[in-house]
Amino acid sequence: MAQSNNSIKKILTVAFALCIVCSVIVSTAAVALRSKQQFNQELDRKTNILNVADLYEPGMDVNETFASSITPRVVNLETGEYSEEHDPATYNAFESRRDPAASRTLSGEKDPAGLTRVETYSTVYLVGNPDDPEQIILPIRGQGLWGLMRGFLAVEGDGNTIVGITYYEHAETPGLGGEVNNPRWQAQWEGKEIFDSADAVAPSIHLAKGGASGENEVDALSGATLTSNGVTNMLQYWLSPEGFGDYLAKFRSGVSQDEAQGADVELETEGA
């Protein structure tokens, strides 16, 4: 006796075949679109860097402007010096934090930003002449209310004065913590100072509830205390000696990175 078209066996066979066909289609599309996705991610990263440096204009050729205006360099966060160990064009600091040999564990008071692990080397972006940059763009990240927030902080070549801040990834509440992307709030950062004195080691920049009253303060986000704390905490970490503090100190001293490293080489040679 012939099986009915509505038999369980036929229904399961059709469903299984449909799943296989859909899986093949999805997998093929993912592979075919991977290069395009990577291209778009890279374009978005460059756009955000140009934007925080106040160099972005709608309709511009982002890749061309980035190549002519920005020089990426890899910095050893433990020494604050440039490193030739990694290619800045391809090195991914965020992914390297997963490698125990290329990162370190953070906990307690040493991890105010809630990072858990942090990379040993990170990429910075220099605007203008890399030997005497007009701006230094630093990648920053830390926990907000609902998850990890990632962005860029632009600092003038003096290693202290802020040019701008931007966040390209976060899960904060729209209208509250999500206001980190509000241009009016971001505009408050221009001209603010990271450190309150020339010889300070710990950064003083922070978000102040009830209104900013000093060169080291920015208005906190209204109704978003935990997001505001997250912004302050990530800046306190990345601008401290645990992050880019030692690197920025060389600019604050008026000595270029290349000069500082050249002096270190001379001292080592004399010692030998």
mmCIF file of C-alpha atoms in Angstrom:
data_model
loop_
_atom_site.group_PDB
_atom_site.id
_atom_site.type_symbol
_atom_site.label_atom_id
_atom_site.label_comp_id
_atom_site.label_asym_id
_atom_site.label_seq_id
_atom_site.Cartn_x
_atom_site.Cartn_y
_atom_site.Cartn_z
ATOM 1 C CA MET A 1 0.000 0.000 0.000
ATOM 2 C CA ALA A 2 1.448 3.403 -1.053
ATOM 3 C CA GLN A 3 2.414 5.827 1.704
ATOM 4 C CA SER A 4 0.318 8.949 2.108
ATOM 5 C CA ASN A 5 1.980 12.243 1.161
ATOM 6 C CA ASN A 6 1.255 13.299 4.746
ATOM 7 C CA SER A 7 3.124 10.398 6.339
ATOM 8 C CA ILE A 8 5.550 11.191 9.162
ATOM 9 C CA LYS A 9 8.440 9.665 7.214
ATOM 10 C CA LYS A 10 7.912 11.869 4.172
ATOM 11 C CA ILE A 11 7.414 14.982 6.281
ATOM 12 C CA LEU A 12 10.680 14.341 8.151
ATOM 13 C CA THR A 13 12.531 13.591 4.912
ATOM 14 C CA VAL A 14 11.376 16.829 3.286
ATOM 15 C CA ALA A 15 12.173 18.814 6.447
ATOM 16 C CA PHE A 16 15.656 17.282 6.671
ATOM 17 C CA ALA A 17 16.369 17.952 2.991
ATOM 18 C CA LEU A 18 15.158 21.530 3.370
ATOM 19 C CA CYS A 19 17.457 22.037 6.376
ATOM 20 C CA ILE A 20 20.436 20.718 4.398
ATOM 21 C CA VAL A 21 19.686 22.991 1.427
ATOM 22 C CA CYS A 22 19.235 26.047 3.675
ATOM 23 C CA SER A 23 22.465 25.261 5.556
ATOM 24 C CA VAL A 24 24.401 25.042 2.311
ATOM 25 C CA ILE A 25 22.930 28.325 1.074
ATOM 26 C CA VAL A 26 23.690 30.152 4.351
ATOM 27 C CA SER A 27 27.223 28.740 4.563
ATOM 28 C CA THR A 28 27.965 29.622 0.954
ATOM 29 C CA ALA A 29 26.634 33.160 1.424
ATOM 30 C CA ALA A 30 28.693 33.617 4.613
ATOM 31 C CA VAL A 31 31.900 32.546 2.880
ATOM 32 C CA ALA A 32 31.166 34.607 -0.216
ATOM 33 C CA LEU A 33 30.380 37.731 1.814
ATOM 34 C CA ARG A 34 33.198 37.392 4.365
ATOM 35 C CA SER A 35 35.653 39.530 2.430
ATOM 36 C CA LYS A 36 33.010 42.216 1.926
ATOM 37 C CA GLN A 37 32.147 42.148 5.635
ATOM 38 C CA GLN A 38 35.808 42.521 6.556
ATOM 39 C CA PHE A 39 36.148 45.407 4.102
ATOM 40 C CA ASN A 40 33.121 47.167 5.608
ATOM 41 C CA GLN A 41 34.413 46.627 9.161
ATOM 42 C CA GLU A 42 37.773 48.092 8.210
ATOM 43 C CA LEU A 43 36.075 51.036 6.477
ATOM 44 C CA ASP A 44 33.954 51.664 9.571
ATOM 45 C CA ARG A 45 37.045 51.609 11.805
ATOM 46 C CA LYS A 46 38.835 54.135 9.612
ATOM 47 C CA THR A 47 35.728 56.333 9.442
ATOM 48 C CA ASN A 48 35.473 56.415 13.238
ATOM 49 C CA ILE A 49 39.160 57.305 13.578
ATOM 50 C CA LEU A 50 38.833 60.145 11.077
ATOM 51 C CA ASN A 51 35.634 61.288 12.770
ATOM 52 C CA VAL A 52 37.121 61.517 16.277
ATOM 53 C CA ALA A 53 40.072 63.438 14.817
ATOM 54 C CA ASP A 54 37.583 65.852 13.192
ATOM 55 C CA LEU A 55 38.890 64.919 9.745
ATOM 56 C CA TYR A 56 35.845 63.148 8.351
ATOM 57 C CA GLU A 57 33.622 64.757 5.735
ATOM 58 C CA PRO A 58 30.595 63.104 4.093
ATOM 59 C CA GLY A 59 31.375 61.784 0.632
ATOM 60 C CA MET A 60 35.146 61.717 1.123
ATOM 61 C CA ASP A 61 37.303 58.792 0.070
ATOM 62 C CA VAL A 62 37.882 57.333 3.529
ATOM 63 C CA ASN A 63 40.697 54.985 2.535
ATOM 64 C CA GLU A 64 42.585 57.687 0.664
ATOM 65 C CA THR A 65 42.226 60.269 3.457
ATOM 66 C CA PHE A 66 43.185 57.735 6.101
ATOM 67 C CA ALA A 67 46.304 56.690 4.175
ATOM 68 C CA SER A 68 47.436 60.293 3.686
ATOM 69 C CA SER A 69 46.601 61.606 7.169
ATOM 70 C CA ILE A 70 46.941 58.726 9.636
ATOM 71 C CA THR A 71 49.955 56.616 10.625
ATOM 72 C CA PRO A 72 49.215 53.540 12.766
ATOM 73 C CA ARG A 73 51.926 52.446 15.222
ATOM 74 C CA VAL A 74 52.036 49.533 17.658
ATOM 75 C CA VAL A 75 52.863 50.442 21.262
ATOM 76 C CA ASN A 76 54.112 48.183 24.024
ATOM 77 C CA LEU A 77 51.801 49.080 26.909
ATOM 78 C CA GLU A 78 54.305 47.838 29.476
ATOM 79 C CA THR A 79 57.042 50.240 28.340
ATOM 80 C CA GLY A 80 55.154 52.974 26.508
ATOM 81 C CA GLU A 81 57.460 52.577 23.504
ATOM 82 C CA TYR A 82 56.839 51.701 19.887
ATOM 83 C CA SER A 83 57.348 48.106 18.840
ATOM 84 C CA GLU A 84 58.334 46.615 15.504
ATOM 85 C CA GLU A 85 57.195 43.153 16.608
ATOM 86 C CA HIS A 86 53.786 43.528 14.962
ATOM 87 C CA ASP A 87 52.624 45.015 11.675
ATOM 88 C CA PRO A 88 50.269 47.895 12.584
ATOM 89 C CA ALA A 89 48.362 47.406 9.336
ATOM 90 C CA THR A 90 47.248 43.897 10.303
ATOM 91 C CA TYR A 91 47.714 43.590 14.072
ATOM 92 C CA ASN A 92 44.457 43.133 15.995
ATOM 93 C CA ALA A 93 44.971 44.097 19.631
ATOM 94 C CA PHE A 94 41.413 43.189 20.629
ATOM 95 C CA GLU A 95 41.837 39.616 19.414
ATOM 96 C CA SER A 96 45.348 39.253 20.848
ATOM 97 C CA ARG A 97 43.944 39.616 24.356
ATOM 98 C CA ARG A 98 42.730 36.020 23.991
ATOM 99 C CA ASP A 99 46.315 34.773 23.697
ATOM 100 C CA PRO A 100 47.811 34.180 27.183
ATOM 101 C CA ALA A 101 51.308 34.758 25.762
ATOM 102 C CA ALA A 102 50.328 38.170 24.387
ATOM 103 C CA SER A 103 48.155 39.453 27.218
ATOM 104 C CA ARG A 104 47.790 39.557 30.980
ATOM 105 C CA THR A 105 45.027 39.041 33.517
ATOM 106 C CA LEU A 106 43.514 41.957 35.419
ATOM 107 C CA SER A 107 41.537 41.834 38.632
ATOM 108 C CA GLY A 108 40.390 43.924 41.567
ATOM 109 C CA GLU A 109 41.553 47.526 41.743
ATOM 110 C CA LYS A 110 43.762 47.040 38.670
ATOM 111 C CA ASP A 111 40.704 46.399 36.531
ATOM 112 C CA PRO A 112 38.351 49.369 37.023
ATOM 113 C CA ALA A 113 37.088 49.021 33.444
ATOM 114 C CA GLY A 114 36.051 45.364 33.879
ATOM 115 C CA LEU A 115 38.332 44.068 31.115
ATOM 116 C CA THR A 116 39.526 40.808 32.777
ATOM 117 C CA ARG A 117 42.322 40.432 30.218
ATOM 118 C CA VAL A 118 44.288 43.108 28.358
ATOM 119 C CA GLU A 119 46.726 42.904 25.464
ATOM 120 C CA THR A 120 50.440 43.667 25.860
ATOM 121 C CA TYR A 121 50.590 45.608 22.584
ATOM 122 C CA SER A 122 48.028 48.039 21.209
ATOM 123 C CA THR A 123 47.715 50.147 18.068
ATOM 124 C CA VAL A 124 47.619 53.935 18.189
ATOM 125 C CA TYR A 125 46.919 56.264 15.264
ATOM 126 C CA LEU A 126 48.982 59.391 14.677
ATOM 127 C CA VAL A 127 47.598 62.371 12.761
ATOM 128 C CA GLY A 128 50.072 64.312 10.631
ATOM 129 C CA ASN A 129 53.820 63.902 11.013
ATOM 130 C CA PRO A 130 54.314 60.697 13.036
ATOM 131 C CA ASP A 131 57.534 62.103 14.551
ATOM 132 C CA ASP A 132 55.638 65.125 15.876
ATOM 133 C CA PRO A 133 51.933 64.289 15.559
ATOM 134 C CA GLU A 134 49.151 66.814 15.736
ATOM 135 C CA GLN A 135 46.906 64.236 17.384
ATOM 136 C CA ILE A 136 47.188 60.793 18.965
ATOM 137 C CA ILE A 137 44.155 58.514 18.612
ATOM 138 C CA LEU A 138 43.845 55.882 21.333
ATOM 139 C CA PRO A 139 41.521 52.862 21.312
ATOM 140 C CA ILE A 140 39.538 52.601 24.559
ATOM 141 C CA ARG A 141 37.086 50.059 25.900
ATOM 142 C CA GLY A 142 35.370 49.051 29.139
ATOM 143 C CA GLN A 143 32.148 47.774 30.617
ATOM 144 C CA GLY A 144 29.053 49.955 30.522
ATOM 145 C CA LEU A 145 25.650 49.069 31.972
ATOM 146 C CA TRP A 146 24.769 46.314 29.488
ATOM 147 C CA GLY A 147 28.067 45.249 28.024
ATOM 148 C CA LEU A 148 31.396 46.225 26.535
ATOM 149 C CA MET A 149 31.772 49.731 25.130
ATOM 150 C CA ARG A 150 34.473 50.310 22.497
ATOM 151 C CA GLY A 151 35.603 53.618 21.072
ATOM 152 C CA PHE A 152 38.428 56.052 20.344
ATOM 153 C CA LEU A 153 39.834 59.015 22.237
ATOM 154 C CA ALA A 154 41.712 61.725 20.312
ATOM 155 C CA VAL A 155 44.411 63.644 22.202
ATOM 156 C CA GLU A 156 46.477 66.582 20.978
ATOM 157 C CA GLY A 157 50.201 66.148 20.408
ATOM 158 C CA ASP A 158 50.878 67.510 23.898
ATOM 159 C CA GLY A 159 49.661 64.178 25.290
ATOM 160 C CA ASN A 160 47.144 65.896 27.556
ATOM 161 C CA THR A 161 44.480 67.944 25.757
ATOM 162 C CA ILE A 162 41.469 66.029 24.480
ATOM 163 C CA VAL A 163 40.266 66.612 20.909
ATOM 164 C CA GLY A 164 37.260 64.291 20.940
ATOM 165 C CA ILE A 165 35.741 60.957 21.883
ATOM 166 C CA THR A 166 33.543 58.503 19.994
ATOM 167 C CA TYR A 167 32.005 55.092 20.597
ATOM 168 C CA TYR A 168 31.436 52.685 17.725
ATOM 169 C CA GLU A 169 30.196 49.686 19.723
ATOM 170 C CA HIS A 170 27.975 49.580 22.804
ATOM 171 C CA ALA A 171 24.690 48.180 24.089
ATOM 172 C CA GLU A 172 23.641 51.117 26.281
ATOM 173 C CA THR A 173 20.009 52.180 26.626
ATOM 174 C CA PRO A 174 18.833 54.575 23.871
ATOM 175 C CA GLY A 175 18.105 58.020 25.292
ATOM 176 C CA LEU A 176 20.109 57.316 28.447
ATOM 177 C CA GLY A 177 23.525 55.619 28.276
ATOM 178 C CA GLY A 178 23.170 55.582 24.495
ATOM 179 C CA GLU A 179 23.727 59.351 24.610
ATOM 180 C CA VAL A 180 27.465 58.608 24.428
ATOM 181 C CA ASN A 181 26.828 58.941 20.691
ATOM 182 C CA ASN A 182 25.061 62.300 20.999
ATOM 183 C CA PRO A 183 27.176 64.960 19.217
ATOM 184 C CA ARG A 184 26.198 67.558 21.845
ATOM 185 C CA TRP A 185 27.599 65.417 24.656
ATOM 186 C CA GLN A 186 30.698 64.505 22.654
ATOM 187 C CA ALA A 187 31.353 68.192 21.923
ATOM 188 C CA GLN A 188 31.942 68.803 25.647
ATOM 189 C CA TRP A 189 35.168 66.804 25.535
ATOM 190 C CA GLU A 190 37.062 69.171 23.254
ATOM 191 C CA GLY A 191 39.747 71.053 25.169
ATOM 192 C CA LYS A 192 39.406 69.039 28.376
ATOM 193 C CA GLU A 193 42.650 67.960 30.025
ATOM 194 C CA ILE A 194 43.539 64.419 31.059
ATOM 195 C CA PHE A 195 45.977 65.299 33.843
ATOM 196 C CA ASP A 196 45.703 68.131 36.359
ATOM 197 C CA SER A 197 49.457 68.802 36.472
ATOM 198 C CA ALA A 198 52.542 68.291 34.326
ATOM 199 C CA ASP A 199 54.024 65.635 36.605
ATOM 200 C CA ALA A 200 50.785 63.775 37.434
ATOM 201 C CA VAL A 201 50.792 60.019 36.884
ATOM 202 C CA ALA A 202 47.127 59.222 37.483
ATOM 203 C CA PRO A 203 44.591 60.754 35.063
ATOM 204 C CA SER A 204 42.068 63.210 36.495
ATOM 205 C CA ILE A 205 39.548 63.282 33.639
ATOM 206 C CA HIS A 206 36.131 62.036 34.751
ATOM 207 C CA LEU A 207 32.398 62.490 34.329
ATOM 208 C CA ALA A 208 30.848 64.732 36.993
ATOM 209 C CA LYS A 209 27.240 64.408 38.110
ATOM 210 C CA GLY A 210 25.439 67.737 38.357
ATOM 211 C CA GLY A 211 27.597 69.582 35.848
ATOM 212 C CA ALA A 212 31.265 69.928 34.975
ATOM 213 C CA SER A 213 33.172 72.714 36.710
ATOM 214 C CA GLY A 214 36.809 72.104 35.813
ATOM 215 C CA GLU A 215 39.209 71.315 32.999
ATOM 216 C CA ASN A 216 39.228 67.644 34.015
ATOM 217 C CA GLU A 217 35.435 67.217 34.147
ATOM 218 C CA VAL A 218 32.708 66.437 31.622
ATOM 219 C CA ASP A 219 28.968 66.395 32.356
ATOM 220 C CA ALA A 220 27.730 62.938 33.318
ATOM 221 C CA LEU A 221 24.986 61.368 31.218
ATOM 222 C CA SER A 222 21.589 62.280 32.660
ATOM 223 C CA GLY A 223 19.815 59.242 34.112
ATOM 224 C CA ALA A 224 22.692 56.912 33.208
ATOM 225 C CA THR A 225 24.883 56.706 36.292
ATOM 226 C CA LEU A 226 26.317 53.261 35.549
ATOM 227 C CA THR A 227 27.181 54.151 31.964
ATOM 228 C CA SER A 228 28.812 57.378 33.163
ATOM 229 C CA ASN A 229 30.809 55.415 35.727
ATOM 230 C CA GLY A 230 31.822 53.019 32.953
ATOM 231 C CA VAL A 231 33.147 55.889 30.815
ATOM 232 C CA THR A 232 35.131 57.300 33.741
ATOM 233 C CA ASN A 233 36.487 53.867 34.691
ATOM 234 C CA MET A 234 37.697 53.014 31.201
ATOM 235 C CA LEU A 235 39.460 56.367 30.873
ATOM 236 C CA GLN A 236 41.009 55.972 34.319
ATOM 237 C CA TYR A 237 42.431 52.640 33.171
ATOM 238 C CA TRP A 238 43.566 53.380 29.602
ATOM 239 C CA LEU A 239 45.129 56.732 30.501
ATOM 240 C CA SER A 240 46.974 55.344 33.523
ATOM 241 C CA PRO A 241 50.426 53.669 33.475
ATOM 242 C CA GLU A 242 48.565 50.354 33.101
ATOM 243 C CA GLY A 243 47.342 51.554 29.707
ATOM 244 C CA PHE A 244 48.717 54.410 27.592
ATOM 245 C CA GLY A 245 49.937 56.535 30.524
ATOM 246 C CA ASP A 246 53.666 55.900 30.010
ATOM 247 C CA TYR A 247 53.265 56.428 26.271
ATOM 248 C CA LEU A 248 51.513 59.787 26.731
ATOM 249 C CA ALA A 249 54.080 60.853 29.345
ATOM 250 C CA LYS A 250 56.749 61.051 26.652
ATOM 251 C CA PHE A 251 54.651 63.556 24.698
ATOM 252 C CA ARG A 252 53.910 65.530 27.841
ATOM 253 C CA SER A 253 57.635 65.784 28.517
ATOM 254 C CA GLY A 254 58.183 67.328 25.077
ATOM 255 C CA VAL A 255 60.377 64.433 23.923
ATOM 256 C CA SER A 256 59.238 62.537 20.834
ATOM 257 C CA GLN A 257 58.910 58.777 20.935
ATOM 258 C CA ASP A 258 61.736 58.256 18.454
ATOM 259 C CA GLU A 259 64.027 60.597 20.413
ATOM 260 C CA ALA A 260 63.215 58.809 23.669
ATOM 261 C CA GLN A 261 63.881 55.389 22.204
ATOM 262 C CA GLY A 262 67.068 56.641 20.538
ATOM 263 C CA ALA A 263 68.288 57.921 23.913
ATOM 264 C CA ASP A 264 67.568 54.549 25.490
ATOM 265 C CA VAL A 265 69.595 52.797 22.799
ATOM 266 C CA GLU A 266 72.544 55.180 23.385
ATOM 267 C CA LEU A 267 72.451 54.517 27.132
ATOM 268 C CA GLU A 268 72.412 50.771 26.555
ATOM 269 C CA THR A 269 75.360 51.075 24.155
ATOM 270 C CA GLU A 270 77.356 53.144 26.633
ATOM 271 C CA GLY A 271 76.591 50.665 29.384
ATOM 272 C CA ALA A 272 77.876 47.804 27.234
#
